[in-house]
Amino acid sequence: MIADAVARARSRLAAGDIAGARADAERISRTGSAPEKAAAHLVLSACAKRTGNAVAAKAHVDKALSLDAANALAHYAFAELAEQGGDVPGAVASLERAVAVSPDFVAAYQLLGILHGEGNDAKRAIDAFSRVVALDPANARGHNNLGNALRTVGRLGEARAAFERAMALRPDYDFAIANVAVAWRDAGEIERAEALLRSALARKTGRPPLRAMVVALAGLLRERGALDDALPLYEQAIAMAPDKSAGEWFNVGRTLAERDEVSRACDAYRRSYAQDSTDLRGAIASRLSLPMIPADADDVMRARRRYAEGLAQLHRDVDDLVAGLTPPQVIDGLRWTNFFLAYQGGDDRGLQGSYASFAARAIERGAPEWLSPIAPRSRKPGERLRVGFASSFFHVGTAGRYFRSWLTGLDRERFEVFVYHLYPGLDEIAREIGARADRFVEFGGSRARPSVVAPVIRDDALDVLVYPELGMDHASFALAALRLAPRQLAGWGHPVTSGHATIDGFVSCAEMEPPDGHAHYVERLLRLPGIGTSYRRLAMPDRASRARFNLPDDRALLLCPQSLFKVHPDNDALFARVLAANPRASLVMFDGRHPRVTDLFMRRITRALDAHGVSARERLIVLPPFPHEDYLRINLVCDAMVDTLHWSGGNTSLDALACGLPVVTLPGAYMRGRQSAAMLRLVGAPELIAQDRDDYLRIAANLVDDAAWRARMGSTIRNGLGALFDTPAPVQAFADLLLTD
């Protein structure tokens, strides 16, 4: 029978017997009915494809369709050839005809979903993959593909469920495992994601590990600070695909930069851009990377000169860098911050403004629609002001503690609050903020791309968009270069001008700004009372002994809790003078993010201590990081906090004062160096604010030697905390600013 002959031809083709399959199919094409001849031509087409003859393959498919226009397999075969030839619209049209003829054609829906996904039509991709899993619930690939499409549109919970279903159906399905791990990571389940990836990579399968899993594990390790473990995994991924590793080279650069290996990091960034010139990040990072721990004050100035030279190169090259890029590639390529610039103690307005003008020019050339003015929304009488907040720091940490009151304290009757959460996972602060929000959009991990986030924000038609910090996170700093709302404001979470002309106001604290503060910002300076926020008073933990932290009982302990990159070289000699003048005092600090960072800092400060006859080994105590409650206990067992020059304590000073710990500070020229001084004035302890470095030494000596005065200062601070914590006036002023400015 002809039907048996068709089946035999297909079996021979599946077994690799191309000559036998072709012979059978040719006989059928001469003697069978029209549908049978069509089936034979599809076998002949497949034979032609196997031998690399695309022209013949298409001719046989065309013949099959002319013989049997209702043949779903023929439409599917045509779609495959059309896609391979670059005719995606033709492929989609053929697949739609295939499923119209055969509504249960799973493979056609699968390919249709893939093509829609590659064409950035996530909704139609979701529809197609949903059909796949409805028709074939055990189709692991369909569930995995559905998860990818759902993740694209931000339906993270559903995406995670789809990935988990795919992995449950096929426990060895590497693509699903990688996606489940990323979904768990984006939900904040870091340890669980890492364990899954390690287990999958440890399996002895006889095949190479999936590169996506290697990259995902490297990213998890880098994010949690295991830099030395992440680096070889990135290198392994590069070795697996040497010509397609631009992203991995960029992450090698980031990893090296976090170890403060700037020169090697810049080499990696250059290799990243050389492999993928559509990703501007490599070009920017290779020119603008800054050291974390400068060797001395002269090294700071050299770094600033190199940075200025890098900016000049970017300005010269901007047209070439942007040429041929799509708008999403342009705005995603600007994911960069000049984070360490602000810790160098200089006036950054010119440099920040120059970088911002480079970014603006890139957008003007390659994505001008994102700079178009947005007319203010016409609000009806009594209609709430629509205010949005975008940040990666709506979680437990400095910025989360500082700025949650800006969101949670806004009157529901007057404000409609939109929150764009650019960081994976929800902790207690994120959940509190989410509970207040009228709309809460979570962008986890790699989804926090400007090209994904920006349309969501702009489509919400905000009246005001607020970035509580700009300069700590790559995605938000790139977003800030775009016009997404009629009014756009930055907060002082990173207290330096953004430089962006698209930011209309910089919201700061009146008490912290110097008289000429307005001259330090490209934006219009807007001042709030107090510390500019209603900071929640900390619950004090029970006290612990010094012995618990291996701290000596026979010495005065001066705490400097700042991250080591905040400690400008100018501090070294000041701290050395304090210790030299107070032989019974020791300085307590904390390790950096990586041992190399700590080592670089220790070498630098040891030189200063040696010059003043102070033994670093005997007088400098460097502790590992601790959970916040133990960190507060360390504050409680110390005698005083010695503040840093140029960039004073912020959250660390609030922690110290909440513990009743006196803080000696010397205000700097810029707001970022005047935070502690403002707090001390508010609590009624201006005696701890030095006029110059000699006065700083005097105050520090009094705190070491005069126990009674130190106790009085601690009592004064504790009695004055009501002016520092839980104060409603700053949030009320912020609300008025939003409504009237």
mmCIF file of C-alpha atoms in Angstrom, residues 136-410:
data_model
loop_
_atom_site.group_PDB
_atom_site.id
_atom_site.type_symbol
_atom_site.label_atom_id
_atom_site.label_comp_id
_atom_site.label_asym_id
_atom_site.label_seq_id
_atom_site.Cartn_x
_atom_site.Cartn_y
_atom_site.Cartn_z
ATOM 1 C CA ASP A 136 1.149 18.377 25.692
ATOM 2 C CA PRO A 137 1.366 18.902 29.497
ATOM 3 C CA ALA A 138 4.475 16.701 29.681
ATOM 4 C CA ASN A 139 6.395 18.883 27.199
ATOM 5 C CA ALA A 140 9.315 20.125 29.326
ATOM 6 C CA ARG A 141 10.695 22.307 26.556
ATOM 7 C CA GLY A 142 7.316 23.992 26.152
ATOM 8 C CA HIS A 143 7.135 24.818 29.863
ATOM 9 C CA ASN A 144 10.688 26.183 29.795
ATOM 10 C CA ASN A 145 9.969 28.342 26.761
ATOM 11 C CA LEU A 146 6.752 29.573 28.356
ATOM 12 C CA GLY A 147 8.759 30.575 31.430
ATOM 13 C CA ASN A 148 11.169 32.597 29.281
ATOM 14 C CA ALA A 149 8.290 34.460 27.634
ATOM 15 C CA LEU A 150 6.523 35.118 30.942
ATOM 16 C CA ARG A 151 9.741 36.436 32.488
ATOM 17 C CA THR A 152 10.102 38.889 29.619
ATOM 18 C CA VAL A 153 6.826 40.608 30.535
ATOM 19 C CA GLY A 154 7.508 40.590 34.272
ATOM 20 C CA ARG A 155 5.197 37.753 35.278
ATOM 21 C CA LEU A 156 7.935 36.372 37.491
ATOM 22 C CA GLY A 157 5.859 34.076 39.685
ATOM 23 C CA GLU A 158 4.276 32.361 36.689
ATOM 24 C CA ALA A 159 7.661 32.159 34.955
ATOM 25 C CA ARG A 160 9.191 30.494 37.974
ATOM 26 C CA ALA A 161 6.347 27.965 38.120
ATOM 27 C CA ALA A 162 6.832 27.155 34.423
ATOM 28 C CA PHE A 163 10.584 26.636 34.863
ATOM 29 C CA GLU A 164 10.036 24.472 37.930
ATOM 30 C CA ARG A 165 7.490 22.377 36.025
ATOM 31 C CA ALA A 166 9.966 21.871 33.183
ATOM 32 C CA MET A 167 12.628 20.744 35.658
ATOM 33 C CA ALA A 168 10.164 18.413 37.412
ATOM 34 C CA LEU A 169 9.315 16.788 34.081
ATOM 35 C CA ARG A 170 12.964 16.436 33.089
ATOM 36 C CA PRO A 171 15.264 16.612 36.140
ATOM 37 C CA ASP A 172 18.326 16.556 33.856
ATOM 38 C CA TYR A 173 17.059 19.381 31.595
ATOM 39 C CA ASP A 174 19.987 21.780 31.881
ATOM 40 C CA PHE A 175 18.256 24.810 30.343
ATOM 41 C CA ALA A 176 15.378 24.487 32.812
ATOM 42 C CA ILE A 177 17.793 24.039 35.719
ATOM 43 C CA ALA A 178 19.648 27.219 34.744
ATOM 44 C CA ASN A 179 16.360 29.117 34.477
ATOM 45 C CA VAL A 180 15.079 27.807 37.818
ATOM 46 C CA ALA A 181 18.323 28.900 39.461
ATOM 47 C CA VAL A 182 17.996 32.392 37.991
ATOM 48 C CA ALA A 183 14.343 32.556 39.090
ATOM 49 C CA TRP A 184 15.310 31.559 42.619
ATOM 50 C CA ARG A 185 18.117 34.102 42.583
ATOM 51 C CA ASP A 186 15.736 36.823 41.416
ATOM 52 C CA ALA A 187 13.408 35.911 44.280
ATOM 53 C CA GLY A 188 16.278 36.356 46.733
ATOM 54 C CA GLU A 189 16.804 32.613 47.340
ATOM 55 C CA ILE A 190 20.528 32.860 46.668
ATOM 56 C CA GLU A 191 21.718 29.835 48.643
ATOM 57 C CA ARG A 192 19.072 27.576 47.125
ATOM 58 C CA ALA A 193 19.955 28.715 43.602
ATOM 59 C CA GLU A 194 23.652 28.166 44.211
ATOM 60 C CA ALA A 195 23.068 24.662 45.610
ATOM 61 C CA LEU A 196 20.974 23.720 42.562
ATOM 62 C CA LEU A 197 23.635 24.908 40.127
ATOM 63 C CA ARG A 198 26.466 23.217 42.000
ATOM 64 C CA SER A 199 24.538 19.947 42.121
ATOM 65 C CA ALA A 200 23.745 20.064 38.400
ATOM 66 C CA LEU A 201 27.324 20.900 37.437
ATOM 67 C CA ALA A 202 28.668 18.104 39.663
ATOM 68 C CA ARG A 203 26.629 15.426 37.845
ATOM 69 C CA LYS A 204 28.694 13.013 35.752
ATOM 70 C CA THR A 205 26.746 12.989 32.504
ATOM 71 C CA GLY A 206 29.424 12.374 29.924
ATOM 72 C CA ARG A 207 28.668 15.685 28.237
ATOM 73 C CA PRO A 208 30.097 19.179 28.791
ATOM 74 C CA PRO A 209 28.277 21.349 31.333
ATOM 75 C CA LEU A 210 25.729 23.803 30.035
ATOM 76 C CA ARG A 211 27.503 27.108 29.630
ATOM 77 C CA ALA A 212 24.476 29.036 30.937
ATOM 78 C CA MET A 213 24.751 27.187 34.246
ATOM 79 C CA VAL A 214 28.449 28.003 34.558
ATOM 80 C CA VAL A 215 27.727 31.683 33.905
ATOM 81 C CA ALA A 216 24.777 31.729 36.324
ATOM 82 C CA LEU A 217 26.865 30.203 39.118
ATOM 83 C CA ALA A 218 29.682 32.671 38.468
ATOM 84 C CA GLY A 219 27.209 35.551 38.744
ATOM 85 C CA LEU A 220 25.794 34.274 42.020
ATOM 86 C CA LEU A 221 29.260 33.921 43.496
ATOM 87 C CA ARG A 222 30.324 37.383 42.356
ATOM 88 C CA GLU A 223 27.199 38.972 43.800
ATOM 89 C CA ARG A 224 27.802 37.459 47.219
ATOM 90 C CA GLY A 225 31.450 38.475 47.208
ATOM 91 C CA ALA A 226 33.113 35.131 46.402
ATOM 92 C CA LEU A 227 35.166 36.840 43.724
ATOM 93 C CA ASP A 228 38.012 34.332 43.646
ATOM 94 C CA ASP A 229 35.531 31.509 43.013
ATOM 95 C CA ALA A 230 33.592 33.445 40.371
ATOM 96 C CA LEU A 231 36.579 34.386 38.224
ATOM 97 C CA PRO A 232 37.620 30.866 37.103
ATOM 98 C CA LEU A 233 34.010 30.059 36.251
ATOM 99 C CA TYR A 234 33.797 33.084 33.962
ATOM 100 C CA GLU A 235 37.089 31.985 32.408
ATOM 101 C CA GLN A 236 35.674 28.473 31.928
ATOM 102 C CA ALA A 237 32.624 29.925 30.171
ATOM 103 C CA ILE A 238 34.884 31.996 27.914
ATOM 104 C CA ALA A 239 36.906 28.906 27.006
ATOM 105 C CA MET A 240 33.666 27.102 26.088
ATOM 106 C CA ALA A 241 32.746 29.786 23.526
ATOM 107 C CA PRO A 242 35.774 32.019 22.907
ATOM 108 C CA ASP A 243 34.146 34.043 20.133
ATOM 109 C CA LYS A 244 30.830 34.579 21.912
ATOM 110 C CA SER A 245 31.926 35.704 25.361
ATOM 111 C CA ALA A 246 31.550 39.465 25.397
ATOM 112 C CA GLY A 247 29.242 39.366 28.420
ATOM 113 C CA GLU A 248 31.574 37.037 30.274
ATOM 114 C CA TRP A 249 34.562 39.268 29.553
ATOM 115 C CA PHE A 250 32.595 42.222 30.913
ATOM 116 C CA ASN A 251 31.845 40.281 34.085
ATOM 117 C CA VAL A 252 35.500 39.307 34.375
ATOM 118 C CA GLY A 253 36.181 43.047 34.297
ATOM 119 C CA ARG A 254 33.627 43.675 37.039
ATOM 120 C CA THR A 255 35.080 40.902 39.171
ATOM 121 C CA LEU A 256 38.625 42.216 38.785
ATOM 122 C CA ALA A 257 37.444 45.763 39.504
ATOM 123 C CA GLU A 258 35.883 44.577 42.772
ATOM 124 C CA ARG A 259 39.302 43.151 43.664
ATOM 125 C CA ASP A 260 40.714 46.603 42.797
ATOM 126 C CA GLU A 261 42.725 45.280 39.874
ATOM 127 C CA VAL A 262 41.836 48.211 37.652
ATOM 128 C CA SER A 263 44.375 47.682 34.877
ATOM 129 C CA ARG A 264 43.382 44.024 34.375
ATOM 130 C CA ALA A 265 39.708 45.001 34.596
ATOM 131 C CA CYS A 266 40.148 47.556 31.806
ATOM 132 C CA ASP A 267 41.819 44.912 29.624
ATOM 133 C CA ALA A 268 38.802 42.633 30.144
ATOM 134 C CA TYR A 269 36.386 45.452 29.346
ATOM 135 C CA ARG A 270 38.265 46.159 26.116
ATOM 136 C CA ARG A 271 38.016 42.495 25.110
ATOM 137 C CA SER A 272 34.293 42.604 25.868
ATOM 138 C CA TYR A 273 33.751 45.562 23.545
ATOM 139 C CA ALA A 274 36.010 44.071 20.863
ATOM 140 C CA GLN A 275 33.723 41.028 20.742
ATOM 141 C CA ASP A 276 30.451 42.931 20.877
ATOM 142 C CA SER A 277 30.494 46.530 19.722
ATOM 143 C CA THR A 278 26.728 46.743 20.258
ATOM 144 C CA ASP A 279 27.314 46.810 24.035
ATOM 145 C CA LEU A 280 28.664 50.248 24.942
ATOM 146 C CA ARG A 281 29.430 49.208 28.508
ATOM 147 C CA GLY A 282 32.806 47.758 27.592
ATOM 148 C CA ALA A 283 33.860 50.936 25.790
ATOM 149 C CA ILE A 284 32.773 53.106 28.716
ATOM 150 C CA ALA A 285 34.198 50.914 31.476
ATOM 151 C CA SER A 286 37.590 50.518 29.802
ATOM 152 C CA ARG A 287 37.984 54.314 29.794
ATOM 153 C CA LEU A 288 36.387 55.360 33.084
ATOM 154 C CA SER A 289 37.238 52.685 35.672
ATOM 155 C CA LEU A 290 38.633 54.131 38.902
ATOM 156 C CA PRO A 291 40.692 52.608 41.725
ATOM 157 C CA MET A 292 38.971 51.605 44.914
ATOM 158 C CA ILE A 293 41.950 52.132 47.234
ATOM 159 C CA PRO A 294 44.277 54.828 45.849
ATOM 160 C CA ALA A 295 47.897 54.512 46.945
ATOM 161 C CA ASP A 296 48.092 58.129 48.137
ATOM 162 C CA ALA A 297 46.709 61.606 47.442
ATOM 163 C CA ASP A 298 48.825 61.909 44.285
ATOM 164 C CA ASP A 299 47.317 58.644 43.037
ATOM 165 C CA VAL A 300 43.875 60.197 43.468
ATOM 166 C CA MET A 301 44.861 63.089 41.225
ATOM 167 C CA ARG A 302 46.360 60.731 38.628
ATOM 168 C CA ALA A 303 43.137 58.723 38.593
ATOM 169 C CA ARG A 304 41.085 61.865 38.058
ATOM 170 C CA ARG A 305 43.311 62.911 35.158
ATOM 171 C CA ARG A 306 42.970 59.467 33.553
ATOM 172 C CA TYR A 307 39.225 59.667 34.052
ATOM 173 C CA ALA A 308 39.071 63.089 32.369
ATOM 174 C CA GLU A 309 41.144 61.739 29.459
ATOM 175 C CA GLY A 310 38.765 58.784 29.162
ATOM 176 C CA LEU A 311 35.801 61.142 29.047
ATOM 177 C CA ALA A 312 37.467 63.145 26.295
ATOM 178 C CA GLN A 313 37.930 59.928 24.282
ATOM 179 C CA LEU A 314 34.250 59.039 24.717
ATOM 180 C CA HIS A 315 33.195 62.479 23.537
ATOM 181 C CA ARG A 316 35.423 62.159 20.465
ATOM 182 C CA ASP A 317 34.175 58.662 19.647
ATOM 183 C CA VAL A 318 30.492 58.945 20.541
ATOM 184 C CA ASP A 319 29.194 59.042 16.972
ATOM 185 C CA ASP A 320 31.171 55.942 15.999
ATOM 186 C CA LEU A 321 30.210 54.141 19.211
ATOM 187 C CA VAL A 322 26.499 54.646 18.595
ATOM 188 C CA ALA A 323 26.448 54.204 14.813
ATOM 189 C CA GLY A 324 24.236 51.290 13.819
ATOM 190 C CA LEU A 325 22.904 50.591 17.308
ATOM 191 C CA THR A 326 19.211 50.165 18.001
ATOM 192 C CA PRO A 327 17.577 52.395 20.654
ATOM 193 C CA PRO A 328 17.489 49.543 23.221
ATOM 194 C CA GLN A 329 21.184 48.868 22.621
ATOM 195 C CA VAL A 330 21.992 52.536 23.178
ATOM 196 C CA ILE A 331 20.152 52.985 26.457
ATOM 197 C CA ASP A 332 21.139 49.545 27.796
ATOM 198 C CA GLY A 333 24.745 50.267 26.835
ATOM 199 C CA LEU A 334 24.768 53.294 29.159
ATOM 200 C CA ARG A 335 24.466 51.111 32.267
ATOM 201 C CA TRP A 336 27.413 52.584 34.092
ATOM 202 C CA THR A 337 28.104 54.681 37.184
ATOM 203 C CA ASN A 338 31.095 56.738 38.230
ATOM 204 C CA PHE A 339 30.690 55.444 41.781
ATOM 205 C CA PHE A 340 34.225 55.860 43.132
ATOM 206 C CA LEU A 341 34.609 59.380 41.742
ATOM 207 C CA ALA A 342 32.642 60.871 44.625
ATOM 208 C CA TYR A 343 35.008 59.351 47.211
ATOM 209 C CA GLN A 344 38.016 61.228 45.862
ATOM 210 C CA GLY A 345 37.240 64.426 47.778
ATOM 211 C CA GLY A 346 36.994 66.782 44.800
ATOM 212 C CA ASP A 347 34.389 68.937 43.088
ATOM 213 C CA ASP A 348 32.711 66.459 40.743
ATOM 214 C CA ARG A 349 30.201 68.760 39.082
ATOM 215 C CA GLY A 350 32.292 69.261 35.935
ATOM 216 C CA LEU A 351 33.207 65.602 35.510
ATOM 217 C CA GLN A 352 29.694 64.332 36.238
ATOM 218 C CA GLY A 353 28.239 66.903 33.882
ATOM 219 C CA SER A 354 30.697 65.882 31.170
ATOM 220 C CA TYR A 355 29.777 62.222 31.500
ATOM 221 C CA ALA A 356 26.084 63.118 31.412
ATOM 222 C CA SER A 357 26.569 65.178 28.255
ATOM 223 C CA PHE A 358 28.284 62.183 26.619
ATOM 224 C CA ALA A 359 25.307 60.003 27.576
ATOM 225 C CA ALA A 360 22.865 62.633 26.295
ATOM 226 C CA ARG A 361 24.701 62.873 22.989
ATOM 227 C CA ALA A 362 24.648 59.089 22.604
ATOM 228 C CA ILE A 363 20.891 59.090 23.221
ATOM 229 C CA GLU A 364 20.339 62.006 20.839
ATOM 230 C CA ARG A 365 22.168 60.067 18.116
ATOM 231 C CA GLY A 366 20.735 56.620 18.721
ATOM 232 C CA ALA A 367 17.534 56.855 20.769
ATOM 233 C CA PRO A 368 16.256 60.451 20.556
ATOM 234 C CA GLU A 369 12.686 59.485 21.453
ATOM 235 C CA TRP A 370 13.858 58.975 25.050
ATOM 236 C CA LEU A 371 14.752 62.665 25.393
ATOM 237 C CA SER A 372 11.445 64.025 24.122
ATOM 238 C CA PRO A 373 9.747 66.403 26.597
ATOM 239 C CA ILE A 374 6.671 65.073 28.385
ATOM 240 C CA ALA A 375 3.841 67.504 28.947
ATOM 241 C CA PRO A 376 2.439 67.642 32.490
ATOM 242 C CA ARG A 377 -0.671 65.546 32.931
ATOM 243 C CA SER A 378 -3.937 67.441 33.244
ATOM 244 C CA ARG A 379 -5.273 66.485 36.684
ATOM 245 C CA LYS A 380 -8.876 66.813 37.698
ATOM 246 C CA PRO A 381 -9.673 68.672 40.934
ATOM 247 C CA GLY A 382 -8.932 66.369 43.845
ATOM 248 C CA GLU A 383 -7.097 63.835 41.711
ATOM 249 C CA ARG A 384 -4.031 62.393 43.387
ATOM 250 C CA LEU A 385 -0.520 63.294 42.295
ATOM 251 C CA ARG A 386 1.017 60.305 40.555
ATOM 252 C CA VAL A 387 4.559 59.921 41.897
ATOM 253 C CA GLY A 388 6.941 57.107 40.985
ATOM 254 C CA PHE A 389 10.056 55.859 42.761
ATOM 255 C CA ALA A 390 12.731 53.815 40.983
ATOM 256 C CA SER A 391 15.643 52.197 42.785
ATOM 257 C CA SER A 392 17.646 49.015 43.284
ATOM 258 C CA PHE A 393 17.854 49.768 47.011
ATOM 259 C CA PHE A 394 14.328 49.259 48.316
ATOM 260 C CA HIS A 395 15.654 46.654 50.718
ATOM 261 C CA VAL A 396 17.428 46.370 54.073
ATOM 262 C CA GLY A 397 20.478 48.619 53.836
ATOM 263 C CA THR A 398 21.487 52.249 53.991
ATOM 264 C CA ALA A 399 19.267 53.641 51.225
ATOM 265 C CA GLY A 400 16.321 51.422 52.157
ATOM 266 C CA ARG A 401 16.390 52.610 55.775
ATOM 267 C CA TYR A 402 16.859 56.221 54.720
ATOM 268 C CA PHE A 403 14.173 56.541 52.093
ATOM 269 C CA ARG A 404 11.354 54.138 52.884
ATOM 270 C CA SER A 405 9.567 56.936 54.743
ATOM 271 C CA TRP A 406 9.470 58.972 51.534
ATOM 272 C CA LEU A 407 7.133 56.308 50.159
ATOM 273 C CA THR A 408 5.346 54.965 53.207
ATOM 274 C CA GLY A 409 4.774 58.420 54.695
ATOM 275 C CA LEU A 410 2.955 59.925 51.710
#
